[in-house]
Amino acid sequence: MPEAAGRPEKPIHMTQPKMQHAAIDQYDAERRKGVRRTVKILVVIAAAFFLVSFVQIVLMK
Amino acid sequence: MSHAATHDHHDDHHGAPKSFFQRWFMSTNHKDIGTLYLVFALVMFFIGGSFAMLIRAELFTPGMQLMQPYFFNQLTTMHALVMIFGAIMPAFVGLGNWMIPLMVGAPDMALPRMNNLSFWILPFAFTLMLSTLFMAGGGPAGGWTMYPPLSLQSDSLAYVVFAVHLMGISSIMGAINIIATILNMRAPGMELLKMPVFVWSWLITAFLLIAVMPVLAGAVTMLLTDKYFGTNFFNPGGGGDPVLYQHIFWFFGHPEVYIMILPAFGIISEIIPTFARKPIFGYKAMVFAIASIAFLSFIVWAHHMFAVGLPMGAEIFFMYATMLIAVPTGVKVFNWVSTMWGGSMTFETPMLFAIAFVILFTIGGFSGLMLALVPADFQYHDTYFVVAHFHYVLVTGALFAIIAATYYWLPKWSGRMYSEFWAKMHFWNSVIWVNVLFFPQHFLGLAGMPRRIPDYNVAFANFNMISSIGGFLFGASQLIFLGVLIHGVWFSKKKATDRVWEGAKGLEWTVPSPAPHHTFDVPPVIHDDELAHGHVND
Amino acid sequence: MTSGGIRRSFTAWAALALALFGGVAQADPHPYQLNMQRGASTWSQVPYDLNNISLGVCVVIGILVFGAMFIAMFRFRKSRGAVAEKWSHNTMLEIVWTTIPVIILIVLAYLATGGITSWSDTTGSQMTVKVTGYQWKWRYDYVDYLGKPISKVGFMSKLDTQSDQTRQLGSGMDPYAVKVGDENTYLLNVDKPLVVPVDTKIRFVITGADVIHSWWVPALGWKLDAIPGIINAAWTNIKEPGTYRGQCAELCGQDHGFMPIVVVAKSKPDFAKWLAEQEAQSAAPAAAPAAASTAAAPAAEQTATAPATAK
């Protein structure tokens, strides 16, 4: 199985073949950016629903 | 950060930290946090179960034998709060934590430190809530729904509200983490429509959590300000409206019901194909059914309120919307049966629990359909018929799915096979006694026994005694479960293979048993044949 | 499958019920009661029928689905040498099992909608009673009868003394000994029941004084919440004279289980007599102690005047 050159051999905990190291850098960066964006959106949704529960008073009265 | 640094960093941590405190209290590892969640849920399951035993003991015969009515009300309230927020929900979060990264080929959750925080809030929240039982005024006694004005009479309201806020924050953080993981951390090639149904069900559930936990937080905050800060949100004397609370609460409450059952659908959709050795019938239909149930859950809340005197138009709308849920739910049940049809089935314990789930959850669904019919609900509402209904969907539904998942994945977690004999003993005892416990409650409700009463007319005596006997034996059966778990985690001599089950498919079965502390540090290359749902064309 | 199945299962169910309870004139609830009662009002048949029809539908679907499942479990066992097939899709089947439930649901929804419509129509009532829920008793105020306003007929109705003593923790008293005639009335009897005429459309206006309660007499076919600050309305038209018992159905605090409801339905002349007595009592303040003593008299006396069995 191809491993990045010069990388110390570690026990491989998978029977599954791994991805090539060259692709990982970009994959990692994209992942981090994606997580940040997702969290931002979700926090906004949560806050909006919290406020909406109070606004119901105005809507229903 | 360069990739070399990143991966060297990972490589340093192939084993778990040696120190007990470091490993379990400071953990950022999804597997350890998953274990913490599951252990916490098990503890809460036994605490909530002991409340249920006391309730059934008082209801064993007519007349008050053991406790004052007020303490009985505390027990029913606490039983519900502990089981819902302490047992069922954390158990599903624990399963999600353990399995989602393994199933999508991610090294860990997207936000590991927040993961630690969202777990460690829970023990404090529940200590706070359970401590009210030992206080002078007693615990909350207004039902888990906390309807004002009754809940405002309770001295422990502030404690419960704060505990609910903590649980809510924990759930929201957990949900954010799960969505961020599923959307961003999948290994390349793990497309959304190749994900296990369990992952799909959690993705949808997490959105429900994010939408409704803040609403619950809002509702209980209004209770708090009504009691302590002189507001009048729900106080009719000050121009407020007690029914408004019920609308807000059930806008949370009904999606909450599905938060407790959708991951169970996911689990069953993984287990049945494994033991039928046949791909799941209608993968896309299954995912779509979960999504449409989730959507419908937002527009049916007032079916909990048919007896509050809603306008006729509202009752008709909420009845139609509620009945509509029967369609996607029916599709799921038919698909599970079709998955079995033409398979090559074996009946290990996870499969037994999954089959019991399909049958008994469907019975709970039937009584749900009956409850949706407004005129009939005028009779059923707030009787033991409702109690029977939601225990069929929550105990033989959600809880049986959690137990099935535990037996299914335990060998992967511990590396040892549990005792199949004792697990089957657990199954048969559970499935028999749970029906002795809950089925007669349908009759009690139809005959006119209201729920949440500590004592009853002698006409209800026979079925209550049968139900209590079933309850005690169902409770005792869970001690077998505890025994099987302890044996299967530490003492079993039988090693589990990596694949564990002959028909098992999916990334989680490609890692060794027990799963090492770190998996998929480097994303795996996905082969569709390896996946449980790799070749979807329907 | 639908309508024929419904009718067949309904007939089968009705035959079973008849075999179990047929001809037995028993008050509800009774021991080993398995199904909802038919009720005693003109409307109470609606929930009863809906209950039976929907139960029948569920039983038929259940037999089909679970039957298919058990057949699968026996035919497709690995131990019988079954080899797993590969298919995971069948468009025809999926269309069928989406359409059939929709049709069944439309039928049920149609029946239920009719029921709601008739229940919601409180117009044309000949009598009005105001019901107020208190922690933990009910208050009944007679507002009008046959177009004439009634003044000052109203009273509290709470758990009878015998049940109340028996239900105390450690009372040592036997719940089975709490009886009116042959009927066990433990926790289902009050000191002063609500008295109403039969064959009269009675409008109830229901509200709560402190917390939310729910006024429920199963024989009338419905329950309705008694909410502080809100006045709910519902109606009933009782067909047969009798004593009908119910309980509070919304958790309202420690004695939620101990605030029963008793409705005594009298023939129109008997009711007119009763009402005249009540009006006379409240009109003469000097007679107040007498009224109090009547109210405190054992409920047995109250209910004994009514026919002993419901329906």
mmCIF file with all atom_site columns, N, CA, C and O in Angstrom, chain B residues 64 69 73 153 277 282 307-308 320 338 342 344-345 378-382 455 457-458 502 538, chain C residues 51 76 78 82 84-85 88-89 97 113 135 167 184 186 216 218 223 225 232 249-250 253-254:
data_model
loop_
_atom_site.group_PDB
_atom_site.id
_atom_site.type_symbol
_atom_site.label_atom_id
_atom_site.label_alt_id
_atom_site.label_comp_id
_atom_site.label_asym_id
_atom_site.label_entity_id
_atom_site.label_seq_id
_atom_site.pdbx_PDB_ins_code
_atom_site.Cartn_x
_atom_site.Cartn_y
_atom_site.Cartn_z
_atom_site.occupancy
_atom_site.B_iso_or_equiv
_atom_site.pdbx_formal_charge
_atom_site.auth_seq_id
_atom_site.auth_comp_id
_atom_site.auth_asym_id
_atom_site.auth_atom_id
_atom_site.pdbx_PDB_model_num
ATOM 1   N N  . MET B 1 64  ? -54.474 4.053   48.800 1.00 0.00 ? 64  MET B N  1
ATOM 2   C CA . MET B 1 64  ? -53.110 4.594   48.881 1.00 0.00 ? 64  MET B CA 1
ATOM 3   C C  . MET B 1 64  ? -52.332 3.755   49.891 1.00 0.00 ? 64  MET B C  1
ATOM 4   O O  . MET B 1 64  ? -52.720 3.647   51.036 1.00 0.00 ? 64  MET B O  1
ATOM 5   N N  . PRO B 1 69  ? -50.090 11.529  47.598 1.00 0.00 ? 69  PRO B N  1
ATOM 6   C CA . PRO B 1 69  ? -50.334 11.835  46.180 1.00 0.00 ? 69  PRO B CA 1
ATOM 7   C C  . PRO B 1 69  ? -49.314 12.805  45.593 1.00 0.00 ? 69  PRO B C  1
ATOM 8   O O  . PRO B 1 69  ? -48.908 12.665  44.440 1.00 0.00 ? 69  PRO B O  1
ATOM 9   N N  . ASN B 1 73  ? -47.027 12.392  42.203 1.00 0.00 ? 73  ASN B N  1
ATOM 10  C CA . ASN B 1 73  ? -46.915 13.314  41.070 1.00 0.00 ? 73  ASN B CA 1
ATOM 11  C C  . ASN B 1 73  ? -45.459 13.661  40.765 1.00 0.00 ? 73  ASN B C  1
ATOM 12  O O  . ASN B 1 73  ? -45.080 13.824  39.602 1.00 0.00 ? 73  ASN B O  1
ATOM 13  N N  . GLN B 1 153 ? -46.855 26.686  40.659 1.00 0.00 ? 153 GLN B N  1
ATOM 14  C CA . GLN B 1 153 ? -47.066 26.475  42.091 1.00 0.00 ? 153 GLN B CA 1
ATOM 15  C C  . GLN B 1 153 ? -45.894 25.737  42.722 1.00 0.00 ? 153 GLN B C  1
ATOM 16  O O  . GLN B 1 153 ? -45.801 25.638  43.940 1.00 0.00 ? 153 GLN B O  1
ATOM 17  N N  . ARG B 1 277 ? -29.379 -10.417 5.208  1.00 0.00 ? 277 ARG B N  1
ATOM 18  C CA . ARG B 1 277 ? -28.350 -10.576 4.163  1.00 0.00 ? 277 ARG B CA 1
ATOM 19  C C  . ARG B 1 277 ? -28.857 -10.081 2.816  1.00 0.00 ? 277 ARG B C  1
ATOM 20  O O  . ARG B 1 277 ? -28.592 -10.668 1.775  1.00 0.00 ? 277 ARG B O  1
ATOM 21  N N  . GLY B 1 282 ? -35.788 -0.125  -0.872 1.00 0.00 ? 282 GLY B N  1
ATOM 22  C CA . GLY B 1 282 ? -36.146 1.279   -1.064 1.00 0.00 ? 282 GLY B CA 1
ATOM 23  C C  . GLY B 1 282 ? -35.354 2.246   -0.204 1.00 0.00 ? 282 GLY B C  1
ATOM 24  O O  . GLY B 1 282 ? -35.914 2.981   0.597  1.00 0.00 ? 282 GLY B O  1
ATOM 25  N N  . ALA B 1 307 ? -58.252 18.676  23.474 1.00 0.00 ? 307 ALA B N  1
ATOM 26  C CA . ALA B 1 307 ? -59.257 18.900  24.522 1.00 0.00 ? 307 ALA B CA 1
ATOM 27  C C  . ALA B 1 307 ? -59.169 20.287  25.154 1.00 0.00 ? 307 ALA B C  1
ATOM 28  O O  . ALA B 1 307 ? -59.867 20.556  26.108 1.00 0.00 ? 307 ALA B O  1
ATOM 29  N N  . VAL B 1 308 ? -58.311 21.174  24.641 1.00 0.00 ? 308 VAL B N  1
ATOM 30  C CA . VAL B 1 308 ? -58.239 22.504  25.258 1.00 0.00 ? 308 VAL B CA 1
ATOM 31  C C  . VAL B 1 308 ? -59.294 23.453  24.702 1.00 0.00 ? 308 VAL B C  1
ATOM 32  O O  . VAL B 1 308 ? -59.399 24.579  25.154 1.00 0.00 ? 308 VAL B O  1
ATOM 33  N N  . TYR B 1 320 ? -55.936 16.252  10.198 1.00 0.00 ? 320 TYR B N  1
ATOM 34  C CA . TYR B 1 320 ? -55.504 15.809  8.862  1.00 0.00 ? 320 TYR B CA 1
ATOM 35  C C  . TYR B 1 320 ? -53.977 15.679  8.808  1.00 0.00 ? 320 TYR B C  1
ATOM 36  O O  . TYR B 1 320 ? -53.445 14.693  8.309  1.00 0.00 ? 320 TYR B O  1
ATOM 37  N N  . SER B 1 338 ? -40.388 -5.878  3.535  1.00 0.00 ? 338 SER B N  1
ATOM 38  C CA . SER B 1 338 ? -39.900 -6.286  2.205  1.00 0.00 ? 338 SER B CA 1
ATOM 39  C C  . SER B 1 338 ? -38.413 -6.586  2.223  1.00 0.00 ? 338 SER B C  1
ATOM 40  O O  . SER B 1 338 ? -37.939 -7.394  1.420  1.00 0.00 ? 338 SER B O  1
ATOM 41  N N  . GLY B 1 342 ? -37.511 -12.623 1.022  1.00 0.00 ? 342 GLY B N  1
ATOM 42  C CA . GLY B 1 342 ? -36.509 -13.036 0.047  1.00 0.00 ? 342 GLY B CA 1
ATOM 43  C C  . GLY B 1 342 ? -35.093 -12.978 0.574  1.00 0.00 ? 342 GLY B C  1
ATOM 44  O O  . GLY B 1 342 ? -34.136 -13.174 -0.171 1.00 0.00 ? 342 GLY B O  1
ATOM 45  N N  . SER B 1 344 ? -32.082 -14.088 3.651  1.00 0.00 ? 344 SER B N  1
ATOM 46  C CA . SER B 1 344 ? -31.582 -15.334 4.217  1.00 0.00 ? 344 SER B CA 1
ATOM 47  C C  . SER B 1 344 ? -31.326 -15.028 5.689  1.00 0.00 ? 344 SER B C  1
ATOM 48  O O  . SER B 1 344 ? -30.243 -14.607 6.067  1.00 0.00 ? 344 SER B O  1
ATOM 49  N N  . MET B 1 345 ? -32.382 -15.240 6.478  1.00 0.00 ? 345 MET B N  1
ATOM 50  C CA . MET B 1 345 ? -32.381 -14.624 7.803  1.00 0.00 ? 345 MET B CA 1
ATOM 51  C C  . MET B 1 345 ? -31.813 -15.507 8.890  1.00 0.00 ? 345 MET B C  1
ATOM 52  O O  . MET B 1 345 ? -32.029 -16.720 8.916  1.00 0.00 ? 345 MET B O  1
ATOM 53  N N  . PHE B 1 378 ? -61.395 12.851  22.068 1.00 0.00 ? 378 PHE B N  1
ATOM 54  C CA . PHE B 1 378 ? -62.103 13.455  23.199 1.00 0.00 ? 378 PHE B CA 1
ATOM 55  C C  . PHE B 1 378 ? -62.286 12.425  24.315 1.00 0.00 ? 378 PHE B C  1
ATOM 56  O O  . PHE B 1 378 ? -62.350 12.775  25.485 1.00 0.00 ? 378 PHE B O  1
ATOM 57  N N  . GLN B 1 379 ? -62.382 11.147  23.947 1.00 0.00 ? 379 GLN B N  1
ATOM 58  C CA . GLN B 1 379 ? -62.444 10.102  24.972 1.00 0.00 ? 379 GLN B CA 1
ATOM 59  C C  . GLN B 1 379 ? -61.055 9.640   25.396 1.00 0.00 ? 379 GLN B C  1
ATOM 60  O O  . GLN B 1 379 ? -60.788 9.453   26.574 1.00 0.00 ? 379 GLN B O  1
ATOM 61  N N  . TYR B 1 380 ? -60.145 9.435   24.447 1.00 0.00 ? 380 TYR B N  1
ATOM 62  C CA . TYR B 1 380 ? -58.824 8.882   24.795 1.00 0.00 ? 380 TYR B CA 1
ATOM 63  C C  . TYR B 1 380 ? -57.952 9.854   25.574 1.00 0.00 ? 380 TYR B C  1
ATOM 64  O O  . TYR B 1 380 ? -57.144 9.458   26.407 1.00 0.00 ? 380 TYR B O  1
ATOM 65  N N  . HIS B 1 381 ? -58.076 11.137  25.247 1.00 0.00 ? 381 HIS B N  1
ATOM 66  C CA . HIS B 1 381 ? -57.110 12.124  25.726 1.00 0.00 ? 381 HIS B CA 1
ATOM 67  C C  . HIS B 1 381 ? -56.904 12.048  27.232 1.00 0.00 ? 381 HIS B C  1
ATOM 68  O O  . HIS B 1 381 ? -57.853 11.962  27.995 1.00 0.00 ? 381 HIS B O  1
ATOM 69  N N  . ASP B 1 382 ? -55.620 12.093  27.642 1.00 0.00 ? 382 ASP B N  1
ATOM 70  C CA . ASP B 1 382 ? -55.267 12.065  29.071 1.00 0.00 ? 382 ASP B CA 1
ATOM 71  C C  . ASP B 1 382 ? -55.803 10.848  29.812 1.00 0.00 ? 382 ASP B C  1
ATOM 72  O O  . ASP B 1 382 ? -56.105 10.914  30.999 1.00 0.00 ? 382 ASP B O  1
ATOM 73  N N  . ASP B 1 455 ? -54.474 6.749   42.520 1.00 0.00 ? 455 ASP B N  1
ATOM 74  C CA . ASP B 1 455 ? -55.426 5.802   43.081 1.00 0.00 ? 455 ASP B CA 1
ATOM 75  C C  . ASP B 1 455 ? -56.639 5.748   42.149 1.00 0.00 ? 455 ASP B C  1
ATOM 76  O O  . ASP B 1 455 ? -56.870 6.691   41.400 1.00 0.00 ? 455 ASP B O  1
ATOM 77  N N  . ASN B 1 457 ? -60.687 3.668   41.036 1.00 0.00 ? 457 ASN B N  1
ATOM 78  C CA . ASN B 1 457 ? -61.843 2.863   41.386 1.00 0.00 ? 457 ASN B CA 1
ATOM 79  C C  . ASN B 1 457 ? -61.520 1.375   41.240 1.00 0.00 ? 457 ASN B C  1
ATOM 80  O O  . ASN B 1 457 ? -60.687 0.989   40.417 1.00 0.00 ? 457 ASN B O  1
ATOM 81  N N  . VAL B 1 458 ? -62.213 0.539   42.014 1.00 0.00 ? 458 VAL B N  1
ATOM 82  C CA . VAL B 1 458 ? -61.890 -0.895  42.011 1.00 0.00 ? 458 VAL B CA 1
ATOM 83  C C  . VAL B 1 458 ? -62.158 -1.558  40.655 1.00 0.00 ? 458 VAL B C  1
ATOM 84  O O  . VAL B 1 458 ? -61.629 -2.638  40.387 1.00 0.00 ? 458 VAL B O  1
ATOM 85  N N  . GLU B 1 502 ? -22.019 -11.973 9.882  1.00 0.00 ? 502 GLU B N  1
ATOM 86  C CA . GLU B 1 502 ? -21.737 -12.458 8.532  1.00 0.00 ? 502 GLU B CA 1
ATOM 87  C C  . GLU B 1 502 ? -22.219 -11.483 7.462  1.00 0.00 ? 502 GLU B C  1
ATOM 88  O O  . GLU B 1 502 ? -21.515 -11.187 6.509  1.00 0.00 ? 502 GLU B O  1
ATOM 89  N N  . ASP B 1 538 ? -32.522 3.218   -6.594 1.00 0.00 ? 538 ASP B N  1
ATOM 90  C CA . ASP B 1 538 ? -33.973 3.374   -6.500 1.00 0.00 ? 538 ASP B CA 1
ATOM 91  C C  . ASP B 1 538 ? -34.335 4.466   -5.520 1.00 0.00 ? 538 ASP B C  1
ATOM 92  O O  . ASP B 1 538 ? -33.526 4.858   -4.715 1.00 0.00 ? 538 ASP B O  1
ATOM 93  N N  . ASN C 2 51  ? -63.928 4.786   17.259 1.00 0.00 ? 51  ASN C N  1
ATOM 94  C CA . ASN C 2 51  ? -62.996 3.915   17.963 1.00 0.00 ? 51  ASN C CA 1
ATOM 95  C C  . ASN C 2 51  ? -63.067 2.503   17.385 1.00 0.00 ? 51  ASN C C  1
ATOM 96  O O  . ASN C 2 51  ? -62.044 1.898   17.045 1.00 0.00 ? 51  ASN C O  1
ATOM 97  N N  . PHE C 2 76  ? -37.889 -17.543 4.794  1.00 0.00 ? 76  PHE C N  1
ATOM 98  C CA . PHE C 2 76  ? -36.570 -17.059 4.361  1.00 0.00 ? 76  PHE C CA 1
ATOM 99  C C  . PHE C 2 76  ? -35.553 -17.125 5.493  1.00 0.00 ? 76  PHE C C  1
ATOM 100 O O  . PHE C 2 76  ? -34.876 -16.158 5.796  1.00 0.00 ? 76  PHE C O  1
ATOM 101 N N  . LYS C 2 78  ? -32.113 -18.675 7.040  1.00 0.00 ? 78  LYS C N  1
ATOM 102 C CA . LYS C 2 78  ? -30.881 -19.253 6.532  1.00 0.00 ? 78  LYS C CA 1
ATOM 103 C C  . LYS C 2 78  ? -30.823 -20.738 6.891  1.00 0.00 ? 78  LYS C C  1
ATOM 104 O O  . LYS C 2 78  ? -30.323 -21.558 6.136  1.00 0.00 ? 78  LYS C O  1
ATOM 105 N N  . ALA C 2 82  ? -32.353 -20.835 2.784  1.00 0.00 ? 82  ALA C N  1
ATOM 106 C CA . ALA C 2 82  ? -32.750 -19.701 1.946  1.00 0.00 ? 82  ALA C CA 1
ATOM 107 C C  . ALA C 2 82  ? -31.510 -18.932 1.491  1.00 0.00 ? 82  ALA C C  1
ATOM 108 O O  . ALA C 2 82  ? -30.587 -18.719 2.265  1.00 0.00 ? 82  ALA C O  1
ATOM 109 N N  . ALA C 2 84  ? -30.174 -15.381 -0.098 1.00 0.00 ? 84  ALA C N  1
ATOM 110 C CA . ALA C 2 84  ? -30.659 -14.007 -0.181 1.00 0.00 ? 84  ALA C CA 1
ATOM 111 C C  . ALA C 2 84  ? -30.774 -13.562 -1.625 1.00 0.00 ? 84  ALA C C  1
ATOM 112 O O  . ALA C 2 84  ? -29.885 -13.828 -2.440 1.00 0.00 ? 84  ALA C O  1
ATOM 113 N N  . GLU C 2 85  ? -31.881 -12.899 -1.932 1.00 0.00 ? 85  GLU C N  1
ATOM 114 C CA . GLU C 2 85  ? -32.022 -12.312 -3.253 1.00 0.00 ? 85  GLU C CA 1
ATOM 115 C C  . GLU C 2 85  ? -31.404 -10.924 -3.269 1.00 0.00 ? 85  GLU C C  1
ATOM 116 O O  . GLU C 2 85  ? -31.000 -10.409 -2.238 1.00 0.00 ? 85  GLU C O  1
ATOM 117 N N  . SER C 2 88  ? -34.050 -4.736  -4.373 1.00 0.00 ? 88  SER C N  1
ATOM 118 C CA . SER C 2 88  ? -34.296 -3.829  -3.254 1.00 0.00 ? 88  SER C CA 1
ATOM 119 C C  . SER C 2 88  ? -35.271 -2.743  -3.694 1.00 0.00 ? 88  SER C C  1
ATOM 120 O O  . SER C 2 88  ? -35.202 -1.621  -3.238 1.00 0.00 ? 88  SER C O  1
ATOM 121 N N  . HIS C 2 89  ? -36.183 -3.113  -4.582 1.00 0.00 ? 89  HIS C N  1
ATOM 122 C CA . HIS C 2 89  ? -36.970 -2.075  -5.217 1.00 0.00 ? 89  HIS C CA 1
ATOM 123 C C  . HIS C 2 89  ? -38.118 -2.720  -5.966 1.00 0.00 ? 89  HIS C C  1
ATOM 124 O O  . HIS C 2 89  ? -37.960 -3.768  -6.569 1.00 0.00 ? 89  HIS C O  1
ATOM 125 N N  . TRP C 2 97  ? -48.773 0.448   -1.784 1.00 0.00 ? 97  TRP C N  1
ATOM 126 C CA . TRP C 2 97  ? -48.855 0.605   -0.333 1.00 0.00 ? 97  TRP C CA 1
ATOM 127 C C  . TRP C 2 97  ? -48.701 2.057   0.121  1.00 0.00 ? 97  TRP C C  1
ATOM 128 O O  . TRP C 2 97  ? -48.682 2.331   1.300  1.00 0.00 ? 97  TRP C O  1
ATOM 129 N N  . THR C 2 113 ? -64.396 14.100  10.618 1.00 0.00 ? 113 THR C N  1
ATOM 130 C CA . THR C 2 113 ? -64.762 15.504  10.399 1.00 0.00 ? 113 THR C CA 1
ATOM 131 C C  . THR C 2 113 ? -66.235 15.725  10.684 1.00 0.00 ? 113 THR C C  1
ATOM 132 O O  . THR C 2 113 ? -66.623 16.722  11.306 1.00 0.00 ? 113 THR C O  1
ATOM 133 N N  . GLN C 2 135 ? -59.089 23.609  42.603 1.00 0.00 ? 135 GLN C N  1
ATOM 134 C CA . GLN C 2 135 ? -58.258 22.600  43.260 1.00 0.00 ? 135 GLN C CA 1
ATOM 135 C C  . GLN C 2 135 ? -58.955 22.235  44.567 1.00 0.00 ? 135 GLN C C  1
ATOM 136 O O  . GLN C 2 135 ? -58.946 23.054  45.495 1.00 0.00 ? 135 GLN C O  1
ATOM 137 N N  . ARG C 2 167 ? -59.364 6.886   51.111 1.00 0.00 ? 167 ARG C N  1
ATOM 138 C CA . ARG C 2 167 ? -58.194 7.094   50.258 1.00 0.00 ? 167 ARG C CA 1
ATOM 139 C C  . ARG C 2 167 ? -57.002 7.682   51.010 1.00 0.00 ? 167 ARG C C  1
ATOM 140 O O  . ARG C 2 167 ? -55.938 7.834   50.423 1.00 0.00 ? 167 ARG C O  1
ATOM 141 N N  . ASN C 2 184 ? -69.775 -0.184  43.143 1.00 0.00 ? 184 ASN C N  1
ATOM 142 C CA . ASN C 2 184 ? -68.644 0.378   43.878 1.00 0.00 ? 184 ASN C CA 1
ATOM 143 C C  . ASN C 2 184 ? -68.392 1.784   43.361 1.00 0.00 ? 184 ASN C C  1
ATOM 144 O O  . ASN C 2 184 ? -68.223 2.010   42.162 1.00 0.00 ? 184 ASN C O  1
ATOM 145 N N  . TYR C 2 186 ? -65.975 3.922   44.781 1.00 0.00 ? 186 TYR C N  1
ATOM 146 C CA . TYR C 2 186 ? -64.736 4.454   45.352 1.00 0.00 ? 186 TYR C CA 1
ATOM 147 C C  . TYR C 2 186 ? -64.114 5.476   44.386 1.00 0.00 ? 186 TYR C C  1
ATOM 148 O O  . TYR C 2 186 ? -63.844 5.161   43.223 1.00 0.00 ? 186 TYR C O  1
ATOM 149 N N  . TRP C 2 216 ? -64.651 15.627  32.484 1.00 0.00 ? 216 TRP C N  1
ATOM 150 C CA . TRP C 2 216 ? -64.832 14.436  31.647 1.00 0.00 ? 216 TRP C CA 1
ATOM 151 C C  . TRP C 2 216 ? -65.818 13.460  32.265 1.00 0.00 ? 216 TRP C C  1
ATOM 152 O O  . TRP C 2 216 ? -65.579 12.935  33.348 1.00 0.00 ? 216 TRP C O  1
ATOM 153 N N  . PRO C 2 218 ? -67.260 10.066  30.757 1.00 0.00 ? 218 PRO C N  1
ATOM 154 C CA . PRO C 2 218 ? -67.160 9.220   29.559 1.00 0.00 ? 218 PRO C CA 1
ATOM 155 C C  . PRO C 2 218 ? -68.506 8.957   28.888 1.00 0.00 ? 218 PRO C C  1
ATOM 156 O O  . PRO C 2 218 ? -68.573 8.871   27.662 1.00 0.00 ? 218 PRO C O  1
ATOM 157 N N  . LYS C 2 223 ? -64.364 15.149  26.697 1.00 0.00 ? 223 LYS C N  1
ATOM 158 C CA . LYS C 2 223 ? -63.811 15.908  27.820 1.00 0.00 ? 223 LYS C CA 1
ATOM 159 C C  . LYS C 2 223 ? -63.409 17.267  27.290 1.00 0.00 ? 223 LYS C C  1
ATOM 160 O O  . LYS C 2 223 ? -63.142 17.431  26.089 1.00 0.00 ? 223 LYS C O  1
ATOM 161 N N  . ASP C 2 225 ? -61.166 20.916  28.572 1.00 0.00 ? 225 ASP C N  1
ATOM 162 C CA . ASP C 2 225 ? -60.344 21.518  29.617 1.00 0.00 ? 225 ASP C CA 1
ATOM 163 C C  . ASP C 2 225 ? -61.032 22.715  30.254 1.00 0.00 ? 225 ASP C C  1
ATOM 164 O O  . ASP C 2 225 ? -61.682 23.507  29.568 1.00 0.00 ? 225 ASP C O  1
ATOM 165 N N  . ASN C 2 232 ? -64.680 27.700  27.741 1.00 0.00 ? 232 ASN C N  1
ATOM 166 C CA . ASN C 2 232 ? -64.929 26.739  26.676 1.00 0.00 ? 232 ASN C CA 1
ATOM 167 C C  . ASN C 2 232 ? -66.391 26.335  26.687 1.00 0.00 ? 232 ASN C C  1
ATOM 168 O O  . ASN C 2 232 ? -67.032 26.337  27.733 1.00 0.00 ? 232 ASN C O  1
ATOM 169 N N  . ALA C 2 249 ? -59.588 15.123  34.239 1.00 0.00 ? 249 ALA C N  1
ATOM 170 C CA . ALA C 2 249 ? -58.678 14.455  33.315 1.00 0.00 ? 249 ALA C CA 1
ATOM 171 C C  . ALA C 2 249 ? -57.452 15.296  32.969 1.00 0.00 ? 249 ALA C C  1
ATOM 172 O O  . ALA C 2 249 ? -56.778 15.008  31.982 1.00 0.00 ? 249 ALA C O  1
ATOM 173 N N  . GLU C 2 250 ? -57.174 16.335  33.725 1.00 0.00 ? 250 GLU C N  1
ATOM 174 C CA . GLU C 2 250 ? -55.938 17.092  33.466 1.00 0.00 ? 250 GLU C CA 1
ATOM 175 C C  . GLU C 2 250 ? -55.237 17.284  34.799 1.00 0.00 ? 250 GLU C C  1
ATOM 176 O O  . GLU C 2 250 ? -55.847 17.774  35.747 1.00 0.00 ? 250 GLU C O  1
ATOM 177 N N  . GLY C 2 253 ? -52.597 18.986  40.293 1.00 0.00 ? 253 GLY C N  1
ATOM 178 C CA . GLY C 2 253 ? -52.027 19.087  41.624 1.00 0.00 ? 253 GLY C CA 1
ATOM 179 C C  . GLY C 2 253 ? -52.220 17.816  42.420 1.00 0.00 ? 253 GLY C C  1
ATOM 180 O O  . GLY C 2 253 ? -52.582 16.785  41.862 1.00 0.00 ? 253 GLY C O  1
ATOM 181 N N  . GLN C 2 254 ? -51.984 17.916  43.738 1.00 0.00 ? 254 GLN C N  1
ATOM 182 C CA . GLN C 2 254 ? -51.876 16.673  44.520 1.00 0.00 ? 254 GLN C CA 1
ATOM 183 C C  . GLN C 2 254 ? -53.164 15.861  44.534 1.00 0.00 ? 254 GLN C C  1
ATOM 184 O O  . GLN C 2 254 ? -53.112 14.645  44.560 1.00 0.00 ? 254 GLN C O  1
#
